[in-house]
mmCIF file of C-alpha atoms in Angstrom:
data_model
loop_
_atom_site.group_PDB
_atom_site.id
_atom_site.type_symbol
_atom_site.label_atom_id
_atom_site.label_comp_id
_atom_site.label_asym_id
_atom_site.label_seq_id
_atom_site.Cartn_x
_atom_site.Cartn_y
_atom_site.Cartn_z
ATOM 1 C CA MET A 1 0.440 0.215 -0.116
ATOM 2 C CA ALA A 2 2.647 2.301 0.805
ATOM 3 C CA GLY A 3 4.033 1.648 -2.641
ATOM 4 C CA ALA A 4 0.453 2.562 -4.545
ATOM 5 C CA GLY A 5 0.512 5.643 -2.083
ATOM 6 C CA GLY A 6 3.966 7.052 -3.466
ATOM 7 C CA GLU A 7 3.444 5.690 -7.134
ATOM 8 C CA GLY A 8 0.245 8.077 -6.624
ATOM 9 C CA GLU A 9 1.540 10.634 -5.503
ATOM 10 C CA VAL A 10 2.902 12.244 -9.080
ATOM 11 C CA PRO A 11 -0.100 12.985 -10.310
ATOM 12 C CA ALA A 12 -1.403 14.151 -7.492
ATOM 13 C CA LEU A 13 1.220 17.195 -7.188
ATOM 14 C CA ARG A 14 0.620 17.332 -11.048
ATOM 15 C CA ALA A 15 -3.168 18.075 -10.893
ATOM 16 C CA VAL A 16 -2.302 20.605 -8.262
ATOM 17 C CA ARG A 17 -0.252 21.523 -10.472
ATOM 18 C CA ARG A 18 -2.302 22.098 -12.455
ATOM 19 C CA CYS A 19 -5.080 23.759 -10.871
ATOM 20 C CA LEU A 20 -2.627 26.831 -9.641
ATOM 21 C CA ALA A 21 -2.298 27.739 -13.585
ATOM 22 C CA ALA A 22 -5.199 27.631 -14.601
ATOM 23 C CA PHE A 23 -7.177 29.371 -11.378
ATOM 24 C CA PRO A 24 -5.890 33.214 -11.780
ATOM 25 C CA ALA A 25 -7.000 32.795 -15.025
ATOM 26 C CA GLU A 26 -10.482 31.510 -14.589
ATOM 27 C CA ALA A 27 -10.334 34.061 -11.418
ATOM 28 C CA ARG A 28 -10.224 37.107 -14.508
ATOM 29 C CA GLU A 29 -12.733 35.526 -16.339
ATOM 30 C CA LEU A 30 -15.754 35.118 -13.791
ATOM 31 C CA GLY A 31 -14.344 38.798 -13.303
ATOM 32 C CA LEU A 32 -12.003 40.424 -11.524
ATOM 33 C CA MET A 33 -10.010 42.559 -14.863
ATOM 34 C CA GLU A 34 -8.157 44.803 -17.691
ATOM 35 C CA SER A 35 -7.345 48.174 -15.835
ATOM 36 C CA VAL A 36 -9.405 49.044 -12.447
ATOM 37 C CA PRO A 37 -12.457 51.030 -12.575
ATOM 38 C CA TYR A 38 -13.347 54.704 -12.375
ATOM 39 C CA LEU A 39 -16.224 55.657 -9.366
ATOM 40 C CA ASP A 40 -17.286 59.712 -10.595
ATOM 41 C CA SER A 41 -19.356 60.231 -6.912
ATOM 42 C CA ILE A 42 -19.327 56.837 -3.968
ATOM 43 C CA LEU A 43 -22.137 54.740 -3.895
ATOM 44 C CA SER A 44 -24.292 54.179 -0.997
ATOM 45 C CA PRO A 45 -22.301 52.203 1.792
ATOM 46 C CA LEU A 46 -24.954 49.086 0.513
ATOM 47 C CA GLU A 47 -23.443 49.391 -2.944
ATOM 48 C CA PHE A 48 -20.118 49.259 -2.734
ATOM 49 C CA TYR A 49 -19.813 46.312 -0.422
ATOM 50 C CA ARG A 50 -21.939 44.737 -2.356
ATOM 51 C CA GLU A 51 -20.392 45.768 -6.214
ATOM 52 C CA TRP A 52 -17.065 46.269 -5.028
ATOM 53 C CA VAL A 53 -16.291 44.461 -1.479
ATOM 54 C CA CYS A 54 -17.726 41.296 -1.678
ATOM 55 C CA PRO A 55 -16.373 40.262 -5.375
ATOM 56 C CA ASN A 56 -13.225 41.777 -3.287
ATOM 57 C CA LYS A 57 -12.523 44.492 -6.827
ATOM 58 C CA PRO A 58 -10.566 47.231 -6.686
ATOM 59 C CA CYS A 59 -10.985 51.082 -8.228
ATOM 60 C CA ILE A 60 -10.261 54.704 -7.771
ATOM 61 C CA ILE A 61 -12.739 57.158 -6.844
ATOM 62 C CA ARG A 62 -13.303 60.437 -8.185
ATOM 63 C CA ASN A 63 -14.693 63.175 -6.420
ATOM 64 C CA ALA A 64 -15.108 61.353 -2.445
ATOM 65 C CA PHE A 65 -13.293 63.000 -0.435
ATOM 66 C CA GLY A 66 -13.581 66.865 -2.474
ATOM 67 C CA HIS A 67 -15.295 68.106 0.870
ATOM 68 C CA TRP A 68 -12.017 67.718 2.726
ATOM 69 C CA PRO A 69 -10.651 71.260 4.133
ATOM 70 C CA ALA A 70 -7.067 69.547 3.576
ATOM 71 C CA LEU A 71 -6.969 69.382 -0.290
ATOM 72 C CA LYS A 72 -6.768 72.789 -1.093
ATOM 73 C CA LYS A 73 -4.660 73.715 2.613
ATOM 74 C CA TRP A 74 -2.122 71.017 3.141
ATOM 75 C CA THR A 75 0.213 72.348 0.826
ATOM 76 C CA LEU A 76 4.002 71.907 2.806
ATOM 77 C CA THR A 77 4.237 75.739 3.928
ATOM 78 C CA TYR A 78 1.212 74.954 5.929
ATOM 79 C CA LEU A 79 2.630 72.641 6.912
ATOM 80 C CA ARG A 80 5.202 73.379 8.252
ATOM 81 C CA THR A 81 3.388 76.524 9.996
ATOM 82 C CA VAL A 82 1.176 73.401 11.889
ATOM 83 C CA ALA A 83 3.484 71.054 13.415
ATOM 84 C CA GLY A 84 6.839 71.939 11.986
ATOM 85 C CA SER A 85 7.872 72.230 15.232
ATOM 86 C CA LYS A 86 7.164 68.328 16.167
ATOM 87 C CA MET A 87 8.874 65.202 16.446
ATOM 88 C CA VAL A 88 7.802 63.262 14.188
ATOM 89 C CA SER A 89 9.101 59.481 13.168
ATOM 90 C CA VAL A 90 10.925 59.611 10.089
ATOM 91 C CA ALA A 91 11.240 55.824 7.832
ATOM 92 C CA VAL A 92 15.171 56.821 6.539
ATOM 93 C CA THR A 93 17.041 54.040 4.101
ATOM 94 C CA PRO A 94 20.326 54.050 2.132
ATOM 95 C CA ASN A 95 17.927 53.221 -1.510
ATOM 96 C CA GLY A 96 13.857 53.965 -0.484
ATOM 97 C CA TYR A 97 13.303 51.004 0.309
ATOM 98 C CA ALA A 98 11.966 50.406 3.699
ATOM 99 C CA ASP A 99 11.197 47.008 5.093
ATOM 100 C CA ALA A 100 11.767 44.556 2.056
ATOM 101 C CA VAL A 101 14.254 42.005 1.132
ATOM 102 C CA TYR A 102 17.626 43.590 1.149
ATOM 103 C CA GLN A 103 21.353 41.306 1.274
ATOM 104 C CA ASP A 104 19.272 38.286 2.312
ATOM 105 C CA ARG A 105 17.319 40.254 4.324
ATOM 106 C CA PHE A 106 13.712 41.291 5.181
ATOM 107 C CA VAL A 107 15.705 44.782 6.647
ATOM 108 C CA MET A 108 13.076 47.719 8.334
ATOM 109 C CA PRO A 109 14.997 51.798 7.978
ATOM 110 C CA GLU A 110 16.322 53.488 10.568
ATOM 111 C CA GLU A 111 13.224 55.343 12.790
ATOM 112 C CA ARG A 112 14.956 58.465 13.083
ATOM 113 C CA HIS A 113 13.437 60.655 15.417
ATOM 114 C CA MET A 114 12.980 64.628 14.367
ATOM 115 C CA LEU A 115 11.960 67.798 13.752
ATOM 116 C CA PHE A 116 8.802 67.524 11.572
ATOM 117 C CA SER A 117 10.627 71.015 9.678
ATOM 118 C CA ASN A 118 13.956 69.204 9.288
ATOM 119 C CA PHE A 119 12.718 66.392 7.675
ATOM 120 C CA LEU A 120 10.188 68.721 5.353
ATOM 121 C CA ASP A 121 13.862 71.067 4.517
ATOM 122 C CA ILE A 122 14.584 67.739 2.916
ATOM 123 C CA VAL A 123 11.853 67.262 1.074
ATOM 124 C CA GLU A 124 12.070 70.773 -0.191
ATOM 125 C CA LYS A 125 15.464 70.253 -1.321
ATOM 126 C CA LYS A 126 17.179 72.582 1.358
ATOM 127 C CA VAL A 127 18.546 70.569 2.799
ATOM 128 C CA ILE A 128 20.685 67.694 0.926
ATOM 129 C CA SER A 129 20.907 63.551 2.540
ATOM 130 C CA PRO A 130 22.075 61.116 0.643
ATOM 131 C CA SER A 131 19.670 59.285 1.901
ATOM 132 C CA VAL A 132 15.713 58.488 1.185
ATOM 133 C CA PHE A 133 13.840 60.319 4.268
ATOM 134 C CA TYR A 134 9.397 58.696 4.275
ATOM 135 C CA VAL A 135 7.051 59.474 7.119
ATOM 136 C CA GLN A 136 5.424 56.017 6.554
ATOM 137 C CA LYS A 137 4.627 55.408 10.297
ATOM 138 C CA GLN A 138 1.798 52.698 9.958
ATOM 139 C CA CYS A 139 0.522 52.885 13.553
ATOM 140 C CA SER A 140 -2.350 55.296 12.698
ATOM 141 C CA ASN A 141 0.235 58.555 12.871
ATOM 142 C CA LEU A 142 -2.000 61.155 11.864
ATOM 143 C CA THR A 143 -4.165 60.512 15.231
ATOM 144 C CA GLU A 144 -0.621 59.518 17.087
ATOM 145 C CA GLU A 145 1.536 62.274 15.936
ATOM 146 C CA PHE A 146 0.026 64.479 13.836
ATOM 147 C CA PRO A 147 -3.213 65.393 15.819
ATOM 148 C CA GLU A 148 -3.854 69.073 14.468
ATOM 149 C CA LEU A 149 -4.128 67.698 11.032
ATOM 150 C CA LEU A 150 -7.350 64.771 12.214
ATOM 151 C CA GLY A 151 -9.134 68.898 11.564
ATOM 152 C CA ASP A 152 -8.781 69.223 7.048
ATOM 153 C CA VAL A 153 -9.701 65.469 6.965
ATOM 154 C CA GLU A 154 -12.202 63.124 8.374
ATOM 155 C CA PRO A 155 -11.683 60.941 11.247
ATOM 156 C CA GLU A 156 -13.707 57.547 9.547
ATOM 157 C CA VAL A 157 -15.249 57.563 6.374
ATOM 158 C CA PRO A 158 -18.685 57.333 6.881
ATOM 159 C CA TRP A 159 -19.640 55.000 4.569
ATOM 160 C CA MET A 160 -16.894 52.270 4.733
ATOM 161 C CA SER A 161 -18.303 52.116 8.193
ATOM 162 C CA GLU A 162 -21.178 52.326 7.460
ATOM 163 C CA ALA A 163 -20.301 50.072 4.687
ATOM 164 C CA LEU A 164 -18.444 47.492 7.173
ATOM 165 C CA GLY A 165 -20.165 47.964 10.622
ATOM 166 C CA LYS A 166 -17.283 49.345 11.551
ATOM 167 C CA LYS A 167 -14.755 51.616 12.013
ATOM 168 C CA PRO A 168 -10.836 52.006 10.646
ATOM 169 C CA ASP A 169 -8.572 50.364 12.993
ATOM 170 C CA ALA A 170 -5.697 53.361 12.014
ATOM 171 C CA VAL A 171 -5.521 56.476 9.732
ATOM 172 C CA ASN A 172 -1.511 57.027 8.749
ATOM 173 C CA PHE A 173 -0.671 60.148 7.246
ATOM 174 C CA TRP A 174 1.950 59.873 4.418
ATOM 175 C CA LEU A 175 4.764 62.260 3.517
ATOM 176 C CA GLY A 176 8.389 61.300 2.053
ATOM 177 C CA GLU A 177 10.481 61.271 -1.537
ATOM 178 C CA SER A 178 9.988 59.977 -4.659
ATOM 179 C CA ALA A 179 13.062 57.785 -4.059
ATOM 180 C CA ALA A 180 10.756 55.570 -1.149
ATOM 181 C CA VAL A 181 9.113 52.455 -3.075
ATOM 182 C CA THR A 182 7.160 49.982 -0.993
ATOM 183 C CA SER A 183 7.667 46.606 -2.111
ATOM 184 C CA LEU A 184 5.713 44.570 -2.852
ATOM 185 C CA HIS A 185 3.568 43.216 -0.387
ATOM 186 C CA LYS A 186 -0.427 42.325 0.820
ATOM 187 C CA ASP A 187 -2.362 43.863 3.750
ATOM 188 C CA HIS A 188 -5.427 42.411 5.797
ATOM 189 C CA TYR A 189 -7.630 45.501 6.125
ATOM 190 C CA GLU A 190 -9.329 46.659 3.514
ATOM 191 C CA ASN A 191 -7.703 49.881 2.674
ATOM 192 C CA LEU A 192 -8.743 53.257 1.373
ATOM 193 C CA TYR A 193 -5.665 55.398 -0.267
ATOM 194 C CA CYS A 194 -6.400 59.072 -0.470
ATOM 195 C CA VAL A 195 -4.187 60.890 -1.667
ATOM 196 C CA ILE A 196 -3.651 65.767 -0.470
ATOM 197 C CA SER A 197 -0.915 66.508 -3.616
ATOM 198 C CA GLY A 198 0.922 65.175 -5.763
ATOM 199 C CA GLU A 199 0.071 60.943 -7.516
ATOM 200 C CA LYS A 200 1.030 57.547 -6.169
ATOM 201 C CA HIS A 201 1.404 55.359 -8.587
ATOM 202 C CA PHE A 202 0.563 51.336 -7.583
ATOM 203 C CA LEU A 203 1.343 48.032 -9.687
ATOM 204 C CA LEU A 204 -1.688 45.783 -8.815
ATOM 205 C CA HIS A 205 -2.035 41.458 -7.814
ATOM 206 C CA PRO A 206 -5.331 39.395 -7.565
ATOM 207 C CA PRO A 207 -5.059 37.139 -4.634
ATOM 208 C CA SER A 208 -4.945 34.534 -7.200
ATOM 209 C CA ASP A 209 -1.952 35.445 -8.903
ATOM 210 C CA ARG A 210 -0.247 33.814 -5.314
ATOM 211 C CA PRO A 211 1.125 30.619 -7.290
ATOM 212 C CA PHE A 212 3.920 33.219 -9.539
ATOM 213 C CA ILE A 213 4.904 35.737 -6.551
ATOM 214 C CA PRO A 214 6.983 34.382 -5.167
ATOM 215 C CA TYR A 215 7.759 33.641 -0.969
ATOM 216 C CA GLU A 216 11.000 33.851 1.351
ATOM 217 C CA LEU A 217 11.779 33.471 4.726
ATOM 218 C CA TYR A 218 14.954 35.778 5.571
ATOM 219 C CA LEU A 219 15.847 36.636 9.080
ATOM 220 C CA PRO A 220 15.410 40.603 10.063
ATOM 221 C CA ALA A 221 17.117 43.348 9.909
ATOM 222 C CA THR A 222 17.529 47.153 10.388
ATOM 223 C CA TYR A 223 19.253 49.737 8.276
ATOM 224 C CA CYS A 224 21.656 51.889 11.281
ATOM 225 C CA ILE A 225 23.838 54.640 11.170
ATOM 226 C CA SER A 226 27.531 53.943 11.503
ATOM 227 C CA GLU A 227 28.611 56.667 13.336
ATOM 228 C CA ASP A 228 31.043 57.799 9.799
ATOM 229 C CA GLY A 229 27.772 58.531 8.729
ATOM 230 C CA SER A 230 26.813 55.096 6.353
ATOM 231 C CA PHE A 231 24.343 52.745 7.051
ATOM 232 C CA GLN A 232 25.204 48.551 8.424
ATOM 233 C CA ILE A 233 22.641 46.156 8.403
ATOM 234 C CA VAL A 234 22.540 44.510 11.769
ATOM 235 C CA ASP A 235 20.747 41.345 12.771
ATOM 236 C CA GLU A 236 17.638 40.707 14.777
ATOM 237 C CA LYS A 237 18.834 37.331 15.866
ATOM 238 C CA ALA A 238 16.939 36.585 18.011
ATOM 239 C CA ALA A 239 13.377 37.381 16.636
ATOM 240 C CA ASP A 240 11.714 34.627 13.835
ATOM 241 C CA LYS A 241 12.493 34.908 10.339
ATOM 242 C CA VAL A 242 9.684 36.896 8.181
ATOM 243 C CA PRO A 243 7.870 35.434 4.866
ATOM 244 C CA TRP A 244 8.499 38.195 2.074
ATOM 245 C CA ILE A 245 8.685 38.604 -1.420
ATOM 246 C CA PRO A 246 12.139 38.960 -2.920
ATOM 247 C CA LEU A 247 10.697 39.586 -6.525
ATOM 248 C CA ASP A 248 10.948 43.861 -7.685
ATOM 249 C CA PRO A 249 8.195 43.596 -9.606
ATOM 250 C CA LEU A 250 9.333 46.931 -11.507
ATOM 251 C CA ASN A 251 12.066 44.082 -13.073
ATOM 252 C CA PRO A 252 11.453 40.856 -12.436
ATOM 253 C CA ASP A 253 14.868 37.806 -12.614
ATOM 254 C CA LEU A 254 11.887 35.431 -14.051
ATOM 255 C CA GLU A 255 15.104 33.478 -15.219
ATOM 256 C CA GLN A 256 15.057 33.102 -10.939
ATOM 257 C CA TYR A 257 11.197 33.720 -10.602
ATOM 258 C CA PRO A 258 9.765 32.051 -13.906
ATOM 259 C CA GLU A 259 5.756 30.921 -12.850
ATOM 260 C CA TYR A 260 5.933 35.926 -12.452
ATOM 261 C CA ALA A 261 5.754 35.565 -16.383
ATOM 262 C CA GLN A 262 2.576 33.589 -15.909
ATOM 263 C CA ALA A 263 1.203 37.070 -13.733
ATOM 264 C CA ARG A 264 -0.565 40.360 -14.808
ATOM 265 C CA PRO A 265 -0.246 43.085 -13.563
ATOM 266 C CA LEU A 266 -2.411 45.808 -13.122
ATOM 267 C CA ARG A 267 -1.478 49.405 -13.432
ATOM 268 C CA CYS A 268 -2.893 52.333 -11.488
ATOM 269 C CA THR A 269 -2.222 56.247 -11.016
ATOM 270 C CA VAL A 270 -3.846 57.541 -7.827
ATOM 271 C CA LYS A 271 -4.053 61.821 -8.229
ATOM 272 C CA ALA A 272 -5.156 64.215 -5.933
ATOM 273 C CA GLY A 273 -8.025 64.654 -4.900
ATOM 274 C CA GLU A 274 -8.931 60.372 -5.634
ATOM 275 C CA MET A 275 -9.095 57.217 -3.392
ATOM 276 C CA LEU A 276 -8.674 54.148 -4.832
ATOM 277 C CA TYR A 277 -10.496 51.344 -2.352
ATOM 278 C CA LEU A 278 -7.063 48.249 -2.416
ATOM 279 C CA PRO A 279 -9.721 44.920 -1.240
ATOM 280 C CA SER A 280 -7.476 43.143 1.404
ATOM 281 C CA LEU A 281 -4.980 40.959 0.628
ATOM 282 C CA TRP A 282 -4.270 41.933 -3.083
ATOM 283 C CA PHE A 283 -0.818 42.220 -3.787
ATOM 284 C CA HIS A 284 0.915 46.163 -4.266
ATOM 285 C CA HIS A 285 3.806 48.721 -4.693
ATOM 286 C CA VAL A 286 3.757 52.042 -4.056
ATOM 287 C CA GLN A 287 5.781 54.309 -6.289
ATOM 288 C CA GLN A 288 4.943 58.682 -5.875
ATOM 289 C CA SER A 289 5.363 61.666 -7.067
ATOM 290 C CA HIS A 290 8.353 63.852 -4.869
ATOM 291 C CA GLY A 291 6.447 65.435 -1.824
ATOM 292 C CA CYS A 292 3.232 63.517 -2.300
ATOM 293 C CA ILE A 293 0.814 63.158 0.729
ATOM 294 C CA ALA A 294 -1.438 61.199 1.517
ATOM 295 C CA VAL A 295 -4.036 59.198 3.793
ATOM 296 C CA ASN A 296 -5.706 56.401 4.563
ATOM 297 C CA TYR A 297 -7.821 54.323 5.940
ATOM 298 C CA TRP A 298 -7.027 50.701 6.814
ATOM 299 C CA TYR A 299 -10.108 48.880 7.673
ATOM 300 C CA ASP A 300 -9.457 44.964 9.630
ATOM 301 C CA MET A 301 -10.542 42.595 6.659
ATOM 302 C CA GLU A 302 -13.581 39.611 8.084
ATOM 303 C CA TYR A 303 -12.314 36.686 8.025
ATOM 304 C CA ASP A 304 -14.891 35.052 5.622
ATOM 305 C CA LEU A 305 -14.608 32.817 2.408
ATOM 306 C CA LYS A 306 -12.429 35.258 0.940
ATOM 307 C CA TYR A 307 -10.242 35.161 3.594
ATOM 308 C CA SER A 308 -10.259 31.249 3.559
ATOM 309 C CA TYR A 309 -10.019 30.023 -0.563
ATOM 310 C CA TYR A 310 -6.324 32.622 -0.322
ATOM 311 C CA GLN A 311 -5.044 30.985 2.892
ATOM 312 C CA LEU A 312 -6.240 27.712 0.627
ATOM 313 C CA LEU A 313 -4.785 28.712 -2.873
ATOM 314 C CA ASP A 314 -1.102 29.748 -0.064
ATOM 315 C CA SER A 315 -1.101 26.586 1.285
ATOM 316 C CA LEU A 316 -1.058 24.590 -2.477
ATOM 317 C CA THR A 317 1.173 26.483 -3.692
ATOM 318 C CA LYS A 318 3.726 26.162 -0.980
ATOM 319 C CA ALA A 319 2.978 22.718 -0.864
ATOM 320 C CA VAL A 320 3.958 21.763 -4.411
ATOM 321 C CA THR A 321 7.489 24.821 -4.307
ATOM 322 C CA LEU A 322 8.235 22.628 -2.140
ATOM 323 C CA VAL A 323 8.378 19.183 -3.901
#
């Protein structure tokens, strides 16, 4: 019996591989898109939940927050006046990649506490630095570090809160240099990303592309500034390894990761005054124009059938990879 079981393993694995290869294409035929669609206005909470959240489909919404004072007020001069004297958390890296794979490590940025006015000097190029600076601390930093700005936006997106039956877990403020890049990853949040000024450039993959996207385990490490001003990578040896995507979707190494050639990324640009609905579990890579200002709202996802589907797809992909 053991021999028969062993003989049956190869056809079974072949069947799994065929299913994994076919499923993303079938998923697209069932409703995924070739480009990210635009809505010219917000929908009712019920309509938005039914047409976008349930099918797990992204969209860009125009005229969703035109009433926010931030759209007119948030210049760098205004931010300096209102919050320039504050100490804030800034991610600092030598190459613009925070929370990304580098030199076979998952490297996190130096978290530097500095006057916001000094950070703005760098963004406005009044001070030249070889490092890349980005206000991007994702712990509801808008409410925790910039309460002076809360009156210019909203503490939640009312129609999304009603649609999901919950408040956002975090409201984040983003401002940085054009060299700051967010590496390819996914989040367990329903994400409403609002661009106040400038542009954000997103490369997206649906969860069904998981079989084509590589994950590997990496020792976590952190960038640290040495006495001579150069960056060192310091390992966190006691920490567990971190699963992360080593692939750069802008310049993929198809010799090392040939499966990625079967993936079909969507690209979109979110301009000032536009809101991107980025569904939970969608992979995304983000670039930005210099000095782009944005606010995003993270609503915890429902751990329902779509989460179970992704977990199954992830497990099958890992099983095939290990053989």
